Amino acid sequence: GAGVSQSPSNKVTEKGKDVELRCDPISGHTALYWYRQSLGQGLEFLIYFQGNSAPDKSGLPSDRFSAERTGGSVSTLTIQRTQQEDSAVYLCASSFFGAGEKLFFGSGTQLSVL
Amino acid sequence: GENVEQHPSTLSVQEGDSAVIKCTYSDSASNYFPWYKQELGKGPQLIIDIRSNVGEKKDQRIAVTLNKTAKHFSLHITETQPEDSAVYFCAASKSNSGYALNFGKGTSLLVTP
């Protein structure tokens, strides 16, 4: 694939259910980021991976949010016991080495919690 | 952590006019300042960036200026076209591994024919 791939593109879930969002970064990119974009709002930083480790998890809003990255590639963002305020577009981005470089964004996962 | 403020939140200009978007940042150690453009239904795309060792950078109709002393930077789009209509985000970070990019809240630019 030529770009960052995110799946699913849309997810509708019921309040209280768990959801998993997946990100496939560009091959060879060591840095991976998750951002959240609420309707009409900016890009809220969630977590940053360098390889498989997360030097910066400061943006995760609560302990219901977690993320992992395996093999220095695919990342999964998990939201447990979803709440209506979790509804947003979740964007993933990757870059070769990290900060100070061009980020390549996926098209995002639109999460709707009913 | 880094705090990035962006103004205005919305901007409407006529085709052919110039558009200016301004951002300020809080961390004096930040040294990388990119601008991203987001079209409807898509992820943001980098349009131009500047590092703290220069004061201005141009790429065709787009230019960015940086004032390190005042901790602010601006995006200038000249001869605007309808296809420039989008949401624009500024960002700031330290260019070392281990730091994430912090974004402003975005400016919705509308270019009317």
PDB file of N, CA and C in Angstrom, chain B residues 15-97:
ATOM      1  N   GLU B  15     -11.800  35.011  -4.309  1.00  0.00           N
ATOM      2  CA  GLU B  15     -10.802  34.445  -5.201  1.00  0.00           C
ATOM      3  C   GLU B  15      -9.844  35.534  -5.672  1.00  0.00           C
ATOM      4  N   GLY B  16      -8.542  35.220  -5.578  1.00  0.00           N
ATOM      5  CA  GLY B  16      -7.534  36.187  -5.998  1.00  0.00           C
ATOM      6  C   GLY B  16      -6.948  36.997  -4.851  1.00  0.00           C
ATOM      7  N   ASP B  17      -7.693  37.082  -3.747  1.00  0.00           N
ATOM      8  CA  ASP B  17      -7.184  37.794  -2.580  1.00  0.00           C
ATOM      9  C   ASP B  17      -6.180  36.922  -1.823  1.00  0.00           C
ATOM     10  N   SER B  18      -5.516  37.539  -0.842  1.00  0.00           N
ATOM     11  CA  SER B  18      -4.586  36.799   0.010  1.00  0.00           C
ATOM     12  C   SER B  18      -5.264  36.373   1.302  1.00  0.00           C
ATOM     13  N   ALA B  19      -4.750  35.307   1.882  1.00  0.00           N
ATOM     14  CA  ALA B  19      -5.251  34.811   3.172  1.00  0.00           C
ATOM     15  C   ALA B  19      -4.063  34.645   4.116  1.00  0.00           C
ATOM     16  N   VAL B  20      -4.259  35.057   5.358  1.00  0.00           N
ATOM     17  CA  VAL B  20      -3.203  34.940   6.363  1.00  0.00           C
ATOM     18  C   VAL B  20      -3.763  34.264   7.606  1.00  0.00           C
ATOM     19  N   ILE B  21      -3.059  33.255   8.070  1.00  0.00           N
ATOM     20  CA  ILE B  21      -3.442  32.534   9.285  1.00  0.00           C
ATOM     21  C   ILE B  21      -2.262  32.610  10.251  1.00  0.00           C
ATOM     22  N   LYS B  22      -2.579  32.901  11.513  1.00  0.00           N
ATOM     23  CA  LYS B  22      -1.505  33.127  12.483  1.00  0.00           C
ATOM     24  C   LYS B  22      -1.559  32.122  13.626  1.00  0.00           C
ATOM     25  N   CYS B  23      -0.372  31.743  14.102  1.00  0.00           N
ATOM     26  CA  CYS B  23      -0.275  30.817  15.229  1.00  0.00           C
ATOM     27  C   CYS B  23       0.788  31.291  16.215  1.00  0.00           C
ATOM     28  N   THR B  24       0.541  30.994  17.481  1.00  0.00           N
ATOM     29  CA  THR B  24       1.549  31.226  18.512  1.00  0.00           C
ATOM     30  C   THR B  24       1.811  29.915  19.234  1.00  0.00           C
ATOM     31  N   TYR B  25       3.016  29.793  19.787  1.00  0.00           N
ATOM     32  CA  TYR B  25       3.369  28.588  20.518  1.00  0.00           C
ATOM     33  C   TYR B  25       3.978  28.972  21.860  1.00  0.00           C
ATOM     34  N   SER B  26       3.999  28.032  22.775  1.00  0.00           N
ATOM     35  CA  SER B  26       4.405  28.366  24.139  1.00  0.00           C
ATOM     36  C   SER B  26       5.807  27.886  24.505  1.00  0.00           C
ATOM     37  N   ASP B  27       6.248  26.782  23.903  1.00  0.00           N
ATOM     38  CA  ASP B  27       7.523  26.182  24.289  1.00  0.00           C
ATOM     39  C   ASP B  27       8.655  26.763  23.434  1.00  0.00           C
ATOM     40  N   SER B  28       9.534  27.530  24.065  1.00  0.00           N
ATOM     41  CA  SER B  28      10.619  28.169  23.323  1.00  0.00           C
ATOM     42  C   SER B  28      11.607  27.154  22.735  1.00  0.00           C
ATOM     43  N   ALA B  29      11.537  25.910  23.188  1.00  0.00           N
ATOM     44  CA  ALA B  29      12.421  24.873  22.655  1.00  0.00           C
ATOM     45  C   ALA B  29      11.895  24.263  21.359  1.00  0.00           C
ATOM     46  N   SER B  30      10.653  24.577  20.998  1.00  0.00           N
ATOM     47  CA  SER B  30      10.112  24.058  19.737  1.00  0.00           C
ATOM     48  C   SER B  30      10.904  24.615  18.574  1.00  0.00           C
ATOM     49  N   ASN B  31      11.174  23.773  17.583  1.00  0.00           N
ATOM     50  CA  ASN B  31      12.000  24.218  16.464  1.00  0.00           C
ATOM     51  C   ASN B  31      11.512  23.722  15.110  1.00  0.00           C
ATOM     52  N   TYR B  32      10.320  23.151  15.083  1.00  0.00           N
ATOM     53  CA  TYR B  32       9.773  22.655  13.822  1.00  0.00           C
ATOM     54  C   TYR B  32       8.315  23.063  13.742  1.00  0.00           C
ATOM     55  N   PHE B  33       7.944  23.715  12.607  1.00  0.00           N
ATOM     56  CA  PHE B  33       6.608  24.326  12.508  1.00  0.00           C
ATOM     57  C   PHE B  33       6.000  24.003  11.147  1.00  0.00           C
ATOM     58  N   PRO B  34       5.202  22.947  11.070  1.00  0.00           N
ATOM     59  CA  PRO B  34       4.556  22.593   9.799  1.00  0.00           C
ATOM     60  C   PRO B  34       3.133  23.135   9.709  1.00  0.00           C
ATOM     61  N   TRP B  35       2.634  23.173   8.490  1.00  0.00           N
ATOM     62  CA  TRP B  35       1.247  23.523   8.218  1.00  0.00           C
ATOM     63  C   TRP B  35       0.618  22.385   7.421  1.00  0.00           C
ATOM     64  N   TYR B  36      -0.593  22.007   7.848  1.00  0.00           N
ATOM     65  CA  TYR B  36      -1.308  20.930   7.190  1.00  0.00           C
ATOM     66  C   TYR B  36      -2.637  21.440   6.643  1.00  0.00           C
ATOM     67  N   LYS B  37      -3.047  20.862   5.529  1.00  0.00           N
ATOM     68  CA  LYS B  37      -4.322  21.193   4.902  1.00  0.00           C
ATOM     69  C   LYS B  37      -5.208  19.958   4.942  1.00  0.00           C
ATOM     70  N   GLN B  38      -6.444  20.114   5.399  1.00  0.00           N
ATOM     71  CA  GLN B  38      -7.363  18.993   5.468  1.00  0.00           C
ATOM     72  C   GLN B  38      -8.602  19.277   4.642  1.00  0.00           C
ATOM     73  N   GLU B  39      -8.821  18.448   3.642  1.00  0.00           N
ATOM     74  CA  GLU B  39     -10.040  18.540   2.838  1.00  0.00           C
ATOM     75  C   GLU B  39     -11.078  17.597   3.419  1.00  0.00           C
ATOM     76  N   LEU B  40     -12.317  17.852   3.088  1.00  0.00           N
ATOM     77  CA  LEU B  40     -13.434  17.117   3.675  1.00  0.00           C
ATOM     78  C   LEU B  40     -13.295  15.614   3.472  1.00  0.00           C
ATOM     79  N   GLY B  41     -13.384  14.862   4.566  1.00  0.00           N
ATOM     80  CA  GLY B  41     -13.355  13.408   4.479  1.00  0.00           C
ATOM     81  C   GLY B  41     -11.969  12.807   4.326  1.00  0.00           C
ATOM     82  N   LYS B  42     -10.949  13.649   4.398  1.00  0.00           N
ATOM     83  CA  LYS B  42      -9.582  13.151   4.226  1.00  0.00           C
ATOM     84  C   LYS B  42      -8.727  13.477   5.446  1.00  0.00           C
ATOM     85  N   GLY B  43      -7.592  12.805   5.543  1.00  0.00           N
ATOM     86  CA  GLY B  43      -6.644  13.151   6.582  1.00  0.00           C
ATOM     87  C   GLY B  43      -5.856  14.395   6.190  1.00  0.00           C
ATOM     88  N   PRO B  44      -5.269  15.089   7.156  1.00  0.00           N
ATOM     89  CA  PRO B  44      -4.470  16.279   6.849  1.00  0.00           C
ATOM     90  C   PRO B  44      -3.252  15.933   5.995  1.00  0.00           C
ATOM     91  N   GLN B  45      -2.841  16.895   5.149  1.00  0.00           N
ATOM     92  CA  GLN B  45      -1.650  16.724   4.331  1.00  0.00           C
ATOM     93  C   GLN B  45      -0.722  17.901   4.539  1.00  0.00           C
ATOM     94  N   LEU B  46       0.554  17.624   4.641  1.00  0.00           N
ATOM     95  CA  LEU B  46       1.552  18.683   4.816  1.00  0.00           C
ATOM     96  C   LEU B  46       1.615  19.549   3.563  1.00  0.00           C
ATOM     97  N   ILE B  47       1.575  20.874   3.756  1.00  0.00           N
ATOM     98  CA  ILE B  47       1.708  21.767   2.609  1.00  0.00           C
ATOM     99  C   ILE B  47       3.011  22.551   2.650  1.00  0.00           C
ATOM    100  N   ILE B  48       3.513  22.857   3.820  1.00  0.00           N
ATOM    101  CA  ILE B  48       4.771  23.571   3.959  1.00  0.00           C
ATOM    102  C   ILE B  48       5.229  23.474   5.404  1.00  0.00           C
ATOM    103  N   ASP B  49       6.530  23.532   5.626  1.00  0.00           N
ATOM    104  CA  ASP B  49       7.036  23.543   6.989  1.00  0.00           C
ATOM    105  C   ASP B  49       8.250  24.461   7.079  1.00  0.00           C
ATOM    106  N   ILE B  50       8.578  24.860   8.287  1.00  0.00           N
ATOM    107  CA  ILE B  50       9.722  25.737   8.505  1.00  0.00           C
ATOM    108  C   ILE B  50      10.425  25.317   9.786  1.00  0.00           C
ATOM    109  N   ARG B  51      11.730  25.451   9.782  1.00  0.00           N
ATOM    110  CA  ARG B  51      12.507  25.142  10.976  1.00  0.00           C
ATOM    111  C   ARG B  51      13.047  26.439  11.563  1.00  0.00           C
ATOM    112  N   SER B  52      13.454  26.363  12.805  1.00  0.00           N
ATOM    113  CA  SER B  52      13.747  27.589  13.550  1.00  0.00           C
ATOM    114  C   SER B  52      15.014  28.295  13.090  1.00  0.00           C
ATOM    115  N   ASN B  53      15.755  27.707  12.167  1.00  0.00           N
ATOM    116  CA  ASN B  53      16.977  28.368  11.725  1.00  0.00           C
ATOM    117  C   ASN B  53      16.741  29.297  10.527  1.00  0.00           C
ATOM    118  N   VAL B  54      15.464  29.391  10.089  1.00  0.00           N
ATOM    119  CA  VAL B  54      15.123  30.320   9.011  1.00  0.00           C
ATOM    120  C   VAL B  54      13.910  31.148   9.422  1.00  0.00           C
ATOM    121  N   GLY B  55      13.761  32.307   8.786  1.00  0.00           N
ATOM    122  CA  GLY B  55      12.654  33.180   9.141  1.00  0.00           C
ATOM    123  C   GLY B  55      11.498  33.133   8.164  1.00  0.00           C
ATOM    124  N   GLU B  56      11.757  32.642   6.946  1.00  0.00           N
ATOM    125  CA  GLU B  56      10.704  32.623   5.944  1.00  0.00           C
ATOM    126  C   GLU B  56      10.987  31.521   4.929  1.00  0.00           C
ATOM    127  N   LYS B  57       9.906  30.959   4.421  1.00  0.00           N
ATOM    128  CA  LYS B  57      10.032  29.928   3.388  1.00  0.00           C
ATOM    129  C   LYS B  57       8.868  30.076   2.428  1.00  0.00           C
ATOM    130  N   LYS B  58       9.143  29.942   1.130  1.00  0.00           N
ATOM    131  CA  LYS B  58       8.086  30.082   0.122  1.00  0.00           C
ATOM    132  C   LYS B  58       8.024  28.856  -0.763  1.00  0.00           C
ATOM    133  N   ASP B  59       6.805  28.569  -1.207  1.00  0.00           N
ATOM    134  CA  ASP B  59       6.593  27.502  -2.176  1.00  0.00           C
ATOM    135  C   ASP B  59       5.437  27.922  -3.047  1.00  0.00           C
ATOM    136  N   GLN B  60       5.742  28.512  -4.189  1.00  0.00           N
ATOM    137  CA  GLN B  60       4.753  29.021  -5.125  1.00  0.00           C
ATOM    138  C   GLN B  60       3.855  30.045  -4.437  1.00  0.00           C
ATOM    139  N   ARG B  61       2.562  29.755  -4.286  1.00  0.00           N
ATOM    140  CA  ARG B  61       1.643  30.751  -3.714  1.00  0.00           C
ATOM    141  C   ARG B  61       1.599  30.705  -2.188  1.00  0.00           C
ATOM    142  N   ILE B  62       2.349  29.822  -1.592  1.00  0.00           N
ATOM    143  CA  ILE B  62       2.303  29.635  -0.143  1.00  0.00           C
ATOM    144  C   ILE B  62       3.619  30.083   0.487  1.00  0.00           C
ATOM    145  N   ALA B  63       3.520  30.775   1.598  1.00  0.00           N
ATOM    146  CA  ALA B  63       4.718  31.178   2.335  1.00  0.00           C
ATOM    147  C   ALA B  63       4.447  31.062   3.827  1.00  0.00           C
ATOM    148  N   VAL B  64       5.489  30.798   4.576  1.00  0.00           N
ATOM    149  CA  VAL B  64       5.378  30.754   6.035  1.00  0.00           C
ATOM    150  C   VAL B  64       6.478  31.647   6.603  1.00  0.00           C
ATOM    151  N   THR B  65       6.139  32.421   7.625  1.00  0.00           N
ATOM    152  CA  THR B  65       7.105  33.254   8.318  1.00  0.00           C
ATOM    153  C   THR B  65       7.168  32.845   9.778  1.00  0.00           C
ATOM    154  N   LEU B  66       8.331  32.996  10.376  1.00  0.00           N
ATOM    155  CA  LEU B  66       8.545  32.604  11.767  1.00  0.00           C
ATOM    156  C   LEU B  66       9.250  33.712  12.521  1.00  0.00           C
ATOM    157  N   ASN B  67       8.692  34.067  13.673  1.00  0.00           N
ATOM    158  CA  ASN B  67       9.322  35.027  14.574  1.00  0.00           C
ATOM    159  C   ASN B  67       9.587  34.291  15.882  1.00  0.00           C
ATOM    160  N   LYS B  68      10.830  33.836  16.058  1.00  0.00           N
ATOM    161  CA  LYS B  68      11.164  33.042  17.235  1.00  0.00           C
ATOM    162  C   LYS B  68      11.087  33.858  18.525  1.00  0.00           C
ATOM    163  N   THR B  69      11.455  35.116  18.437  1.00  0.00           N
ATOM    164  CA  THR B  69      11.448  35.953  19.635  1.00  0.00           C
ATOM    165  C   THR B  69      10.032  36.085  20.181  1.00  0.00           C
ATOM    166  N   ALA B  70       9.099  36.330  19.269  1.00  0.00           N
ATOM    167  CA  ALA B  70       7.699  36.492  19.676  1.00  0.00           C
ATOM    168  C   ALA B  70       6.967  35.161  19.772  1.00  0.00           C
ATOM    169  N   LYS B  71       7.593  34.102  19.342  1.00  0.00           N
ATOM    170  CA  LYS B  71       6.986  32.761  19.336  1.00  0.00           C
ATOM    171  C   LYS B  71       5.691  32.749  18.545  1.00  0.00           C
ATOM    172  N   HIS B  72       5.767  33.280  17.324  1.00  0.00           N
ATOM    173  CA  HIS B  72       4.622  33.135  16.449  1.00  0.00           C
ATOM    174  C   HIS B  72       5.054  32.901  15.015  1.00  0.00           C
ATOM    175  N   PHE B  73       4.177  32.250  14.274  1.00  0.00           N
ATOM    176  CA  PHE B  73       4.437  31.948  12.875  1.00  0.00           C
ATOM    177  C   PHE B  73       3.133  32.062  12.094  1.00  0.00           C
ATOM    178  N   SER B  74       3.251  32.346  10.806  1.00  0.00           N
ATOM    179  CA  SER B  74       2.070  32.644   9.995  1.00  0.00           C
ATOM    180  C   SER B  74       2.144  31.945   8.647  1.00  0.00           C
ATOM    181  N   LEU B  75       0.971  31.633   8.122  1.00  0.00           N
ATOM    182  CA  LEU B  75       0.826  31.072   6.780  1.00  0.00           C
ATOM    183  C   LEU B  75       0.207  32.137   5.888  1.00  0.00           C
ATOM    184  N   HIS B  76       0.813  32.343   4.724  1.00  0.00           N
ATOM    185  CA  HIS B  76       0.312  33.319   3.765  1.00  0.00           C
ATOM    186  C   HIS B  76       0.005  32.580   2.465  1.00  0.00           C
ATOM    187  N   ILE B  77      -1.218  32.737   1.995  1.00  0.00           N
ATOM    188  CA  ILE B  77      -1.600  32.178   0.699  1.00  0.00           C
ATOM    189  C   ILE B  77      -1.965  33.343  -0.201  1.00  0.00           C
ATOM    190  N   THR B  78      -1.269  33.480  -1.306  1.00  0.00           N
ATOM    191  CA  THR B  78      -1.561  34.568  -2.245  1.00  0.00           C
ATOM    192  C   THR B  78      -2.365  34.034  -3.423  1.00  0.00           C
ATOM    193  N   GLU B  79      -3.042  34.949  -4.105  1.00  0.00           N
ATOM    194  CA  GLU B  79      -3.839  34.619  -5.302  1.00  0.00           C
ATOM    195  C   GLU B  79      -4.718  33.389  -5.030  1.00  0.00           C
ATOM    196  N   THR B  80      -5.510  33.463  -3.985  1.00  0.00           N
ATOM    197  CA  THR B  80      -6.295  32.302  -3.572  1.00  0.00           C
ATOM    198  C   THR B  80      -7.229  31.816  -4.678  1.00  0.00           C
ATOM    199  N   GLN B  81      -7.445  30.504  -4.667  1.00  0.00           N
ATOM    200  CA  GLN B  81      -8.315  29.840  -5.642  1.00  0.00           C
ATOM    201  C   GLN B  81      -9.358  29.025  -4.875  1.00  0.00           C
ATOM    202  N   PRO B  82     -10.499  28.735  -5.487  1.00  0.00           N
ATOM    203  CA  PRO B  82     -11.537  27.957  -4.778  1.00  0.00           C
ATOM    204  C   PRO B  82     -11.009  26.641  -4.212  1.00  0.00           C
ATOM    205  N   GLU B  83     -10.060  26.020  -4.891  1.00  0.00           N
ATOM    206  CA  GLU B  83      -9.518  24.740  -4.402  1.00  0.00           C
ATOM    207  C   GLU B  83      -8.645  24.897  -3.153  1.00  0.00           C
ATOM    208  N   ASP B  84      -8.364  26.132  -2.773  1.00  0.00           N
ATOM    209  CA  ASP B  84      -7.658  26.362  -1.510  1.00  0.00           C
ATOM    210  C   ASP B  84      -8.604  26.235  -0.319  1.00  0.00           C
ATOM    211  N   SER B  85      -9.900  26.193  -0.584  1.00  0.00           N
ATOM    212  CA  SER B  85     -10.887  26.053   0.502  1.00  0.00           C
ATOM    213  C   SER B  85     -10.675  24.727   1.219  1.00  0.00           C
ATOM    214  N   ALA B  86     -10.447  24.800   2.523  1.00  0.00           N
ATOM    215  CA  ALA B  86     -10.135  23.622   3.336  1.00  0.00           C
ATOM    216  C   ALA B  86      -9.928  24.091   4.774  1.00  0.00           C
ATOM    217  N   VAL B  87      -9.614  23.153   5.646  1.00  0.00           N
ATOM    218  CA  VAL B  87      -9.216  23.505   7.011  1.00  0.00           C
ATOM    219  C   VAL B  87      -7.696  23.423   7.092  1.00  0.00           C
ATOM    220  N   TYR B  88      -7.086  24.457   7.634  1.00  0.00           N
ATOM    221  CA  TYR B  88      -5.637  24.526   7.754  1.00  0.00           C
ATOM    222  C   TYR B  88      -5.239  24.447   9.218  1.00  0.00           C
ATOM    223  N   PHE B  89      -4.246  23.617   9.510  1.00  0.00           N
ATOM    224  CA  PHE B  89      -3.748  23.443  10.871  1.00  0.00           C
ATOM    225  C   PHE B  89      -2.276  23.821  10.947  1.00  0.00           C
ATOM    226  N   CYS B  90      -1.918  24.593  11.944  1.00  0.00           N
ATOM    227  CA  CYS B  90      -0.511  24.809  12.241  1.00  0.00           C
ATOM    228  C   CYS B  90      -0.115  23.831  13.343  1.00  0.00           C
ATOM    229  N   ALA B  91       1.167  23.617  13.493  1.00  0.00           N
ATOM    230  CA  ALA B  91       1.656  22.694  14.516  1.00  0.00           C
ATOM    231  C   ALA B  91       3.068  23.098  14.934  1.00  0.00           C
ATOM    232  N   ALA B  92       3.473  22.596  16.087  1.00  0.00           N
ATOM    233  CA  ALA B  92       4.816  22.890  16.585  1.00  0.00           C
ATOM    234  C   ALA B  92       5.345  21.695  17.349  1.00  0.00           C
ATOM    235  N   SER B  93       6.646  21.499  17.280  1.00  0.00           N
ATOM    236  CA  SER B  93       7.252  20.434  18.079  1.00  0.00           C
ATOM    237  C   SER B  93       8.759  20.650  18.159  1.00  0.00           C
ATOM    238  N   LYS B  94       9.350  19.897  19.046  1.00  0.00           N
ATOM    239  CA  LYS B  94      10.804  19.786  19.072  1.00  0.00           C
ATOM    240  C   LYS B  94      11.155  18.645  18.133  1.00  0.00           C
ATOM    241  N   SER B  95      12.170  18.840  17.307  1.00  0.00           N
ATOM    242  CA  SER B  95      12.482  17.835  16.297  1.00  0.00           C
ATOM    243  C   SER B  95      13.446  16.791  16.842  1.00  0.00           C
ATOM    244  N   ASN B  96      13.052  16.161  17.916  1.00  0.00           N
ATOM    245  CA  ASN B  96      13.816  15.042  18.447  1.00  0.00           C
ATOM    246  C   ASN B  96      12.884  13.868  18.606  1.00  0.00           C
ATOM    247  N   SER B  97      13.428  12.700  18.396  1.00  0.00           N
ATOM    248  CA  SER B  97      12.625  11.500  18.615  1.00  0.00           C
ATOM    249  C   SER B  97      12.087  11.504  20.039  1.00  0.00           C
TER     250      SER B  97
END
